[in-house]
XYZ file of C-alpha atoms in Angstrom:
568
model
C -86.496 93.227 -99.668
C -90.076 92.946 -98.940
C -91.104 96.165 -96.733
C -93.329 93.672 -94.005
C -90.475 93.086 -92.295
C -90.403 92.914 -89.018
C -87.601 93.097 -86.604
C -85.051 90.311 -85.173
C -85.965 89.572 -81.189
C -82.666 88.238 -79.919
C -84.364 88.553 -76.196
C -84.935 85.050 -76.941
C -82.240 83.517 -78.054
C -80.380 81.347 -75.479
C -76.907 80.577 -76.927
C -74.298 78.179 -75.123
C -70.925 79.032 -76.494
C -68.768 76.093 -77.389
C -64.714 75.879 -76.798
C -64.209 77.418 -80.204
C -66.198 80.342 -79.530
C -62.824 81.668 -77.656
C -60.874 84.652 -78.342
C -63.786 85.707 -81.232
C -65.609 88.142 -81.277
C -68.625 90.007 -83.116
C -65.820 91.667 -85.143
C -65.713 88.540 -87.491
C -68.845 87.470 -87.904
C -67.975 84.582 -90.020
C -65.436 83.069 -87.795
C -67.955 82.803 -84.994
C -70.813 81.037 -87.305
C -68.167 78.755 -88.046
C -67.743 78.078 -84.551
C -71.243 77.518 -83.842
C -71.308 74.903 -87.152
C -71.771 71.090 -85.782
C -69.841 68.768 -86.952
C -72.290 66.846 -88.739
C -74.365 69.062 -90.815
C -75.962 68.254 -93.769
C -73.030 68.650 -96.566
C -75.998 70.313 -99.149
C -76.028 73.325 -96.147
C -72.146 73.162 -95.851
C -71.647 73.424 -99.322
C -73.968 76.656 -99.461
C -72.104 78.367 -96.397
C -69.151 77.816 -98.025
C -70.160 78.867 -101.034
C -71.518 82.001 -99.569
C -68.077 83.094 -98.134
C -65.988 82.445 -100.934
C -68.239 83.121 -104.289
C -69.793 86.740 -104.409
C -73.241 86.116 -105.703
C -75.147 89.596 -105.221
C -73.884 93.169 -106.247
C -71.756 95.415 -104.160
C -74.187 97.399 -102.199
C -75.594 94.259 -100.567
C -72.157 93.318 -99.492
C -71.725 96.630 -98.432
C -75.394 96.641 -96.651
C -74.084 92.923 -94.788
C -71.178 94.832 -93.448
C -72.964 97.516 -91.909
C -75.337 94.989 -90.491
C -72.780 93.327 -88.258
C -71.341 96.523 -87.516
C -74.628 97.409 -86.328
C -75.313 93.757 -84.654
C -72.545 94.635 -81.672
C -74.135 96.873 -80.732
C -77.570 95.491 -79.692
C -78.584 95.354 -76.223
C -79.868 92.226 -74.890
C -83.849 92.521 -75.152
C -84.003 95.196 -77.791
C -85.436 95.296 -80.872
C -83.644 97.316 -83.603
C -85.911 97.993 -86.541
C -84.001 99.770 -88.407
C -81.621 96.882 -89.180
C -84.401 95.706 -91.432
C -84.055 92.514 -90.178
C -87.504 89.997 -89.606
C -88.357 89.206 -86.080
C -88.160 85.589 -85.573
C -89.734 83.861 -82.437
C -87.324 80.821 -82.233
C -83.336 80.085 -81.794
C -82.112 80.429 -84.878
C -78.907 82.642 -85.982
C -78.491 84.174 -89.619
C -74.830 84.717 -90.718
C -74.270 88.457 -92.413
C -72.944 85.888 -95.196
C -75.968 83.886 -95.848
C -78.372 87.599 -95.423
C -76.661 88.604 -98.163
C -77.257 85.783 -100.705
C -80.781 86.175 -101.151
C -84.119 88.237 -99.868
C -84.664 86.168 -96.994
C -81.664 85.079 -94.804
C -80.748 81.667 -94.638
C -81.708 80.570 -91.015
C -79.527 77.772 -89.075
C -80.506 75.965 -86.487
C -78.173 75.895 -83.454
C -78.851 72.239 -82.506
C -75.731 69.146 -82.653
C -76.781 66.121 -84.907
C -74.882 63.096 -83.622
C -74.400 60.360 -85.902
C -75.986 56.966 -85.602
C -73.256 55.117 -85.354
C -69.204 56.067 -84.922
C -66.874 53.497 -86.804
C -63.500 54.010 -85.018
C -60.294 51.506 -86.326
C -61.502 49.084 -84.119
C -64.991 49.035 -85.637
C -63.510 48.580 -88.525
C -61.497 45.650 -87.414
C -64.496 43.792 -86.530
C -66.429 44.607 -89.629
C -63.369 43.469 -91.515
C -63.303 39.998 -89.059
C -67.050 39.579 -89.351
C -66.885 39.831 -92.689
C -64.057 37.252 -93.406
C -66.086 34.698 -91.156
C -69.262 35.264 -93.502
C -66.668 34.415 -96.525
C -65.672 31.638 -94.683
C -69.456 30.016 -93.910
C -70.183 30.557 -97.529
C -67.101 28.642 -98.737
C -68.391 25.696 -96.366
C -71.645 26.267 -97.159
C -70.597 25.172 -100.849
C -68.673 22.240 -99.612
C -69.677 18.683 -99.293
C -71.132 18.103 -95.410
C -68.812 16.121 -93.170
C -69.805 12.676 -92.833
C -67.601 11.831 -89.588
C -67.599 14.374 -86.393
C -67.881 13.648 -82.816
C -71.491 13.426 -81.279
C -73.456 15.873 -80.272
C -73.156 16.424 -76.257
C -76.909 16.191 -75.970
C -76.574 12.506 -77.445
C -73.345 11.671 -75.429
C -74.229 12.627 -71.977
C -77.056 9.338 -71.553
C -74.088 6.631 -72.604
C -70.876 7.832 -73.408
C -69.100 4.347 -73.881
C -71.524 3.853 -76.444
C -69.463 6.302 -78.664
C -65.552 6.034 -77.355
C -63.757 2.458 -79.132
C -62.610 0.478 -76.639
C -59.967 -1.056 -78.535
C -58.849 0.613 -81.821
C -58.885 3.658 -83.013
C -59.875 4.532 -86.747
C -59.165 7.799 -87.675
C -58.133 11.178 -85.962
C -60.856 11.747 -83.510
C -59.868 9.466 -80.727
C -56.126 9.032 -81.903
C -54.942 10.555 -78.781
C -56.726 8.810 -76.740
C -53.957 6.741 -74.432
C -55.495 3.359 -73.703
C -56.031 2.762 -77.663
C -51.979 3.242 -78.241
C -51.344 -0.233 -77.285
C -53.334 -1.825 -80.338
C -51.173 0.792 -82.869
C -48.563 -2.127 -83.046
C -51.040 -4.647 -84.038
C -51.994 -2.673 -86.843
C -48.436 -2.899 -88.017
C -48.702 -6.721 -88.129
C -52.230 -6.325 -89.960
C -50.430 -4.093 -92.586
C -47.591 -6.502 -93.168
C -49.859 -9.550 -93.603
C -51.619 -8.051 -96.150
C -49.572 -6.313 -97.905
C -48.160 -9.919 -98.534
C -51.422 -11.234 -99.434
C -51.271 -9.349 -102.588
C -49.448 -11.670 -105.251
C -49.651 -8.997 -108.077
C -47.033 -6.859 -106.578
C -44.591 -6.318 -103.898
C -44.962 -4.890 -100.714
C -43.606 -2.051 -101.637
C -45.156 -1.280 -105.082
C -48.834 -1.794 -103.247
C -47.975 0.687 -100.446
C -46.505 3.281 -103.412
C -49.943 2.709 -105.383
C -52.199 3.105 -101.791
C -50.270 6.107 -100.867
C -50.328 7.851 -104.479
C -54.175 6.827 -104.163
C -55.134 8.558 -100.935
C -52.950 11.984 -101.206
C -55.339 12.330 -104.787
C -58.504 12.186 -102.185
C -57.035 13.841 -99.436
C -58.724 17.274 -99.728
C -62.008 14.734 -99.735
C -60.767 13.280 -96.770
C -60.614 16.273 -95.276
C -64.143 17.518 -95.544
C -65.497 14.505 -94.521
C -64.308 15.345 -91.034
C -65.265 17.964 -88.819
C -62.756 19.500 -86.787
C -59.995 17.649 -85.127
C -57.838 17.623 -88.323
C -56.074 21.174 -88.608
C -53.401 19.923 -86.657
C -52.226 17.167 -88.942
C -49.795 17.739 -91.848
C -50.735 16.188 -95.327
C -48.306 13.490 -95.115
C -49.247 12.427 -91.008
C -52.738 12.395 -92.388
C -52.029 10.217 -95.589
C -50.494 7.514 -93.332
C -52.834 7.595 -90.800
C -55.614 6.725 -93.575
C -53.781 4.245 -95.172
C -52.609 2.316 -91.816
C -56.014 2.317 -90.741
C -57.803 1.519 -93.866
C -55.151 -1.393 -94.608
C -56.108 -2.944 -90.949
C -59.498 -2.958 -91.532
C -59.274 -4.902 -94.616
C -56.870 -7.531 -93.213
C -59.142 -7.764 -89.866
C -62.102 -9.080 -92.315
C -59.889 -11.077 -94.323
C -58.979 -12.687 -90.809
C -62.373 -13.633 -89.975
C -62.410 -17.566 -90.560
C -58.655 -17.815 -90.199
C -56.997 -18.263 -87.217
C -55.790 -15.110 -85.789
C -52.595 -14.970 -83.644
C -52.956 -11.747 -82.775
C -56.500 -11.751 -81.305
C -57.260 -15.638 -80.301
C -59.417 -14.290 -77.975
C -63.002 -14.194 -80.076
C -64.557 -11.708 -77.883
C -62.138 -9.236 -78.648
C -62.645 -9.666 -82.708
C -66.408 -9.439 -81.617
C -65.277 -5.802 -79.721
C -63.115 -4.627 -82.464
C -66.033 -4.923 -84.785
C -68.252 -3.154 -83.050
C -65.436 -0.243 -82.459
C -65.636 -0.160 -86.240
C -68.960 0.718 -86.912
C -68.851 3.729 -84.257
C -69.946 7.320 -85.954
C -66.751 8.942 -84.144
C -64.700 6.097 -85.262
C -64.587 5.789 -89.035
C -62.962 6.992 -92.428
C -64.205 7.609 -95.651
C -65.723 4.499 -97.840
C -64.227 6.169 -100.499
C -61.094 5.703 -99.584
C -61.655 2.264 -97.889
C -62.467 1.144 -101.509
C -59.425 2.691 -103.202
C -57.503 0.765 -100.760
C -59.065 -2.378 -101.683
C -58.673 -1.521 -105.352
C -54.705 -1.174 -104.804
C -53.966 -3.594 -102.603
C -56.508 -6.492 -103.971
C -57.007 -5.472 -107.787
C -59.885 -6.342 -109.778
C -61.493 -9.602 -108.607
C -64.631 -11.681 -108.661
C -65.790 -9.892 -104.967
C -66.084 -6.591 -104.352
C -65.346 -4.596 -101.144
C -69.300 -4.989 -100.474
C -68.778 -8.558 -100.465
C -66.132 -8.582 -98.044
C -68.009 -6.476 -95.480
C -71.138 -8.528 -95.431
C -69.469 -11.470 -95.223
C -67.075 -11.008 -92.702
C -67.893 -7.856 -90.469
C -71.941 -7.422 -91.170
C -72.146 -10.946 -89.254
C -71.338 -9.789 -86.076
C -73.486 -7.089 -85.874
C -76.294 -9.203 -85.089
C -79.443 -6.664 -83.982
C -82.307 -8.898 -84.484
C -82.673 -12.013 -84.388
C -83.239 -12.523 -87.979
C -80.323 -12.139 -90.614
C -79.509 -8.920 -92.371
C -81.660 -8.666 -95.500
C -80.112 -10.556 -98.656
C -79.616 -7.784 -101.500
C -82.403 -10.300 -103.581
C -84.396 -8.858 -101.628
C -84.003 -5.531 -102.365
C -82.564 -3.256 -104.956
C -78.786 -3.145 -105.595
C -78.425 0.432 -103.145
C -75.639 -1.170 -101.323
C -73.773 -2.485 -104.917
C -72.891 1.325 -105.536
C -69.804 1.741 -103.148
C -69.668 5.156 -103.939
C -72.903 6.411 -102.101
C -71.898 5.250 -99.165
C -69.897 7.882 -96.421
C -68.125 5.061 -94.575
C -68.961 1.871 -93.047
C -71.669 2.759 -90.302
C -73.832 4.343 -93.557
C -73.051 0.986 -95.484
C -74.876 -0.740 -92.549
C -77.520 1.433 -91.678
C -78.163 0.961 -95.898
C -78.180 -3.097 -95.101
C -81.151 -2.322 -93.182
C -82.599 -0.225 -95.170
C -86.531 -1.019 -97.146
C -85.675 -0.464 -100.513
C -88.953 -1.711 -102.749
C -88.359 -2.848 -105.820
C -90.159 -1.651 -109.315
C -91.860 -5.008 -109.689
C -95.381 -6.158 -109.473
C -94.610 -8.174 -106.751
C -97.289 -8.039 -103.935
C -94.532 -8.465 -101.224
C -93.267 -5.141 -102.619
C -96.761 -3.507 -102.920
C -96.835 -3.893 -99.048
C -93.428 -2.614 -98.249
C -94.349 -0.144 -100.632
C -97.196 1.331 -97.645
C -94.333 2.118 -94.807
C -93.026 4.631 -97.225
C -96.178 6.793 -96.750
C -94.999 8.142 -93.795
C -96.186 11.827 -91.493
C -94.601 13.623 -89.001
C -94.518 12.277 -85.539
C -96.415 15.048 -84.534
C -99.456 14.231 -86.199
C -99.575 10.855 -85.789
C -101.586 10.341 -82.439
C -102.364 11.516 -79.113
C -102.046 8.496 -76.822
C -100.024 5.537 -77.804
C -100.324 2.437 -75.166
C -97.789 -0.234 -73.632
C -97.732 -3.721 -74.042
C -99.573 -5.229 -70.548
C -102.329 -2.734 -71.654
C -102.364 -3.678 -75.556
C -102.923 -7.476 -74.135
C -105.297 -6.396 -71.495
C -107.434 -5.195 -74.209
C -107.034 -8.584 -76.125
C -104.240 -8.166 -78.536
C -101.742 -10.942 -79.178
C -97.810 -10.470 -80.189
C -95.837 -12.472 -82.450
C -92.923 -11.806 -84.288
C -93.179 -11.560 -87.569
C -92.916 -14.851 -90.407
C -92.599 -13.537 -93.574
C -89.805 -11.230 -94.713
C -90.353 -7.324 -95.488
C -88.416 -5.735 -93.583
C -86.049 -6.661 -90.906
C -87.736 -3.759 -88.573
C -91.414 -4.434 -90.034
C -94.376 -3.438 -86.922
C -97.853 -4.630 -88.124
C -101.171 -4.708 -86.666
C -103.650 -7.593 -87.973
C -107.165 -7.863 -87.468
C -110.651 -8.663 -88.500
C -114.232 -8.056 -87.806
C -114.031 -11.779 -85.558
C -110.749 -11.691 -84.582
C -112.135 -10.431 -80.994
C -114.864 -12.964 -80.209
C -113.728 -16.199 -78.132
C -115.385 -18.400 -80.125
C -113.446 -17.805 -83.193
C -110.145 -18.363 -81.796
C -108.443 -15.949 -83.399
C -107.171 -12.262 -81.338
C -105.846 -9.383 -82.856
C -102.283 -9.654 -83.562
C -99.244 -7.403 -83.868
C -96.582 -8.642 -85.419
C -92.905 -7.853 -84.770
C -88.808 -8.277 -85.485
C -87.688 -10.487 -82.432
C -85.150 -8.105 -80.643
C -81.887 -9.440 -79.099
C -81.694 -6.903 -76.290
C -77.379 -8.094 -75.315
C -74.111 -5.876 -74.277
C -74.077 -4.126 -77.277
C -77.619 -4.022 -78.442
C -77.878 -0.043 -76.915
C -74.464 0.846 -78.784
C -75.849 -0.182 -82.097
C -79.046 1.583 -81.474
C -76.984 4.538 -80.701
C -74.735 4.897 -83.091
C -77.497 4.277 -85.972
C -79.392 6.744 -84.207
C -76.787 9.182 -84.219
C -75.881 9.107 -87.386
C -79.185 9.851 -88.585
C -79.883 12.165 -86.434
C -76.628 14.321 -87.572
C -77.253 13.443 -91.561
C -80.662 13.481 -92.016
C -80.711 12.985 -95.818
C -80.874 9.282 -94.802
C -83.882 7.480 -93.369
C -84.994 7.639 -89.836
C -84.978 4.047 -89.518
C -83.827 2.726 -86.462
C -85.065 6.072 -85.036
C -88.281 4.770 -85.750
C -88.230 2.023 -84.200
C -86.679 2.810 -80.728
C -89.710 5.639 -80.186
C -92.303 2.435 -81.411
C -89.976 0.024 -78.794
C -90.313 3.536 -76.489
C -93.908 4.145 -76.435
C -94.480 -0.078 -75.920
C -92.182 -0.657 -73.128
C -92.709 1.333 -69.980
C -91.654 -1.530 -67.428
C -90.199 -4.762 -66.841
C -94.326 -6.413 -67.331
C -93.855 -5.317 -70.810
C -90.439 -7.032 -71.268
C -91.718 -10.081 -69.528
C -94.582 -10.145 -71.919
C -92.539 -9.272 -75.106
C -89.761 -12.348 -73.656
C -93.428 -14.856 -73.431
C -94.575 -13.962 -76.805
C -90.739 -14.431 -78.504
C -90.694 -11.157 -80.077
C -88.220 -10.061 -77.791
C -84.891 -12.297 -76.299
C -83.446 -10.941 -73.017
C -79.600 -11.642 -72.731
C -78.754 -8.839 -70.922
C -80.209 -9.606 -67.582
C -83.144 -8.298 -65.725
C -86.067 -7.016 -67.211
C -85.925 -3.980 -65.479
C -82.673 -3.142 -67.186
C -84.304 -3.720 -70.516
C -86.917 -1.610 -69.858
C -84.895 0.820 -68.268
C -82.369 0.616 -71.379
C -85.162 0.987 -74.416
C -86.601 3.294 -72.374
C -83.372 6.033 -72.113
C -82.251 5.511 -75.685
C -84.893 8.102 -76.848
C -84.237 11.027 -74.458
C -83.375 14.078 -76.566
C -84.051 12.245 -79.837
C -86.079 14.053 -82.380
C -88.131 12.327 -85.098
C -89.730 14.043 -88.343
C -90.634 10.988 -89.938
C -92.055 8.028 -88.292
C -92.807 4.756 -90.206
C -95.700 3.170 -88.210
C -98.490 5.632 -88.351
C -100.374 3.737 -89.546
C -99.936 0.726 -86.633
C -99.940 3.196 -83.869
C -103.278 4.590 -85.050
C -105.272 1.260 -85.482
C -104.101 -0.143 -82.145
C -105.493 2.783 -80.830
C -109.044 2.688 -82.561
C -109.068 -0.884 -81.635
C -108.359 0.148 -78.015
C -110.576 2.714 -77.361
C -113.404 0.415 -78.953
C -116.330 -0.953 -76.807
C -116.304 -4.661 -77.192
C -112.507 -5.575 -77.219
C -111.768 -4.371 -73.382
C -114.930 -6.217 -72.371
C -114.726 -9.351 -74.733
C -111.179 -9.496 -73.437
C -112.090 -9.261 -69.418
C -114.792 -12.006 -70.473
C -111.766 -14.533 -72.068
C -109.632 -13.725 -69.234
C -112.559 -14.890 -66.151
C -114.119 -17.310 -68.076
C -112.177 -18.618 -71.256
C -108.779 -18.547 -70.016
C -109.028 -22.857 -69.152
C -111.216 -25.306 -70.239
C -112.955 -25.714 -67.182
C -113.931 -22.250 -66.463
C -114.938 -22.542 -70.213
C -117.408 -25.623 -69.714
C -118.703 -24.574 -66.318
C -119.820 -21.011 -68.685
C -121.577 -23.206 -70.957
C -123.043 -25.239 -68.457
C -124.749 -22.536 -66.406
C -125.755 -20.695 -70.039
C -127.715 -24.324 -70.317
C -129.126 -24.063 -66.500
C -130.164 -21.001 -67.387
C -131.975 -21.655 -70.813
C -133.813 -24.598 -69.363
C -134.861 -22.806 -66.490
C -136.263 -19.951 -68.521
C -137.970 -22.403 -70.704
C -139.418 -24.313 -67.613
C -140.913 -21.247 -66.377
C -142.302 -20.173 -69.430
C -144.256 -23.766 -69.856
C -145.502 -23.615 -66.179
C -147.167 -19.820 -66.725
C -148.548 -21.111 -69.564
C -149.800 -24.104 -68.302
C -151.814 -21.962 -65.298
């Protein structure tokens, strides 16, 4: 040992003895470091204090030296200083086992201080680790799963209009199956079933059902992810028959369409069942819609597409114009198989699909694709009574593009009287009925929930939004026949367009490009005051010739003047 030792000061050393501490003493020096050892020290200074106790590493008369210091260590005063224990003076807390003095030339030094953990995992820790952890297994095995394609709406959607999502008469699917005052129309579907299970003359009634039902149990783990929720409580078989007796009614309901129906003679309710079938909440998969067609009407000359657009697109009747012929457009709704159910295979009817052609029709159509976010699109947007205030005409559109098409037209003229011609923007004359705001809704909904389809009709309820702000912009809209008003006051039109946006969201909007030339062409110079000057003075033909006539007063007096000056 190195002779500049100096002397251990234990006058410092404040030392709170814990429980274990009793019934030792200074006669076992080891037991009492133990006692003083925290429960959580480092297991590198562990190991070495055990290894200090058990494994002799230094020769005998060190040992012997280590004994003689804790004999010597009892009996130390409080505030002395022993220097002929040989032991170095130390100015902080710490306590050297006779153990650990001996293992080396300088003492290994502990510090008396408790190290708590970070964290304590008791069993019930570990219970919720173990649950947490099974629910992250769980979101990655639906993570890897196809999205559902039929769930109930979103409350933020539901609380405006409710009705707009509950079937009033039928019920398709498990969502609103309990739902009491739909139970009475279960029978009817019986009678559906049976009438078209004998329209099939391939097989018999029974062999058709065998083929449906062998059909749909092959799908049904498809079937079930295309729902969300509301399904855990139905057994495989319940669920099988539920798809089939649905799916069988809706086929026989558009077979029924221009045949007399004895079970609905009423034409207003076939006109509510359809719309109860296009619902979001109301539906089942297309996929299995068409493998019930396949079974129970075989391969024929028309295909389940056919049957839909001829006998159940027709009464959802949006605009006043006709759904879009599929001439017109690429064959997206041919392929069955992309569609989720029947809603999607509508919203696809109305959707612009351009065509690889050079067709200049197409070449325009091609231009709403080239669409921004909403966000960026403009910073004022104006309503109808001020569009026309500022000179702009409306009429709806002539010439087919698209069913929703919203264009602006003018020229460099178009705003001076004399030409005759006003800027014009052009759009789809709106049937604004009962069940217009249900449509909206619904197409709305669904692609608000399922983005990976176009924001369509989203679209164009914000442009119908930002237009309308009250009934003066209906009334104008109803003069100019873009829009037709069955459903009763203007101010409930307004009042309708004008809620069926709340807590709607768009990323994509498809008239940028409108919204930001009406608004150049409003905040120019000439067309407010060109406008003001048609209205006062252009508006009949009198107010028009008594303009002209005082221009001519005017001229000839100027002229008059100038020869009488001149003539001085």
């Amino acid at each position: 040992m190195s002779n500049n030792k100096q002397a251990l000061d234990l006058t410092d050393i404040t030392i709170s003895l814990p429980v274990a501490t009793q019934g030792l003493s200074m006669e076992d020096p080891v037991g009492l470091v133990n006692a003083f050892k925290p429960a959580a020290v480092p297991q590198n200074l562990v190991q070495s204090a055990e290894a200090s106790t058990t494994t002799p590493t230094v020769n005998e008369s060190d040992n012997a030296r280590s004994r003689m210091v804790g004999r010597r260590l009892r009996d130390v005063k409080p505030g002395e200083k022993n220097v002929s224990l040989d032991i170095p003076e130390i100015n902080q807390p710490d306590v050297t086992t006779p153990n650990e003095a001996s293992t080396a030339s300088s003492p290994i030094i502990y510090r008396v201080t408790e190290v708590q953990p970070l964290y304590n995992v008791d069993e019930s820790d570990d219970e919720t680790i173990g649950f947490l952890l099974d629910c992250a297994e769980r979101g990655q095995n639906r993570s890897n799963q196809r999205p559902p394609s039929i769930c109930k709406v979103s409350r933020i959607l539901r609380d405006h209009s409710e009705s707009s999502y509950e079937p009033q008469l039928v019920s398709i699917g498990p969502i609103h199956r309990e739902n009491e005052k739909l139970q009475e129309f279960e029978l009817l579907k019986e009678c559906y079933l049976n009438d078209l299970l004998h329209r099939c003359h391939d097989s018999t009634p029974r062999e058709t059902l065998e083929a449906c039902l062998l059909k749909v149990n092959t799908l049904l783990p498809q079937v079930r992810e295309s729902y969300a929720g509301m399904i855990e409580n139905y057994r495989d078989a319940d669920f099988a028959r539920m798809m089939v007796m649905d799916g069988c009614f809706i086929l026989e309901f558009c077979f029924k369409h221009e045949e007399e129906n004895l079970y609905l003679p009423n034409k207003m309710q076939n006109s509510r069942i359809a719309m109860d079938l296009m619902l979001l909440e109301n539906q089942i998969p297309f996929f299995v819609l068409q493998a019930l067609f396949d079974c129970s009407m075989g391969k024929g000359s028309f295909t389940l597409s056919n049957v839909l657009d001829k006998y159940l697109a027709s009464y959802i009747k949006l605009f006043h114009s006709q759904l879009p012929e599929k001439n017109s457009t690429t064959d997206v709704v041919d392929s069955d198989s992309t569609h989720d159910h029947i809603l999607g295979y509508l919203h696809k009817r109305y959707q612009l699909v351009v065509a690889k052609s050079s067709n200049p029709i197409h070449a325009e159509a091609s231009k709403l694709l080239d669409r921004e976010g909403i966000e960026n699109t403009y910073t004022t947007f104006h309503s109808i009574v001020e569009l026309d205030r500022s000179g702009m005409n409306f009429k709806p559109h002539q010439e087919y593009i698209w069913s929703m098409t919203i264009k602006f037209q003018s020229s460099l003229v178009a705003c001076l009287p004399w030409f005759g011609s006003k800027p014009t923007l052009l759009m789809p004359t709106l049937v604004i009925d009962d069940i217009t705001e249900l449509i909206l809704r619904n197409f709305i909904a669904y692609e608000q929930l399922f983005p990976k389809d176009h924001y369509y009709f989203t679209s164009y309820a914000h442009a119908m939004d930002m237009l309308i702000d009250t009934q003066e912009d209906i009334a104008k809209l109803v003069e100019s026949k873009v829009l037709v008003n069955i459903l009763g006051s203007n101010q409930e039109a307004a009042d309708m367009i004008n809620k069926i946006c709340k807590n709607i969201s768009i990323t994509d909007f498809y008239y940028t490009q409108e919204f930001k030339q009406m608004d150049t062409y409003y905040n120019g110079y000439w067309p407010k005051n060109i406008a003001r000057l048609r209205r006062i003075y252009f508006n009949n033909p009198w107010n028009a010739i008594a303009l002209l006539a005082a221009i001519i007063l005017f001229f000839l007096t100027v002229v008059q003047t100038l020869f009488a000056i001149m003539a001085a």
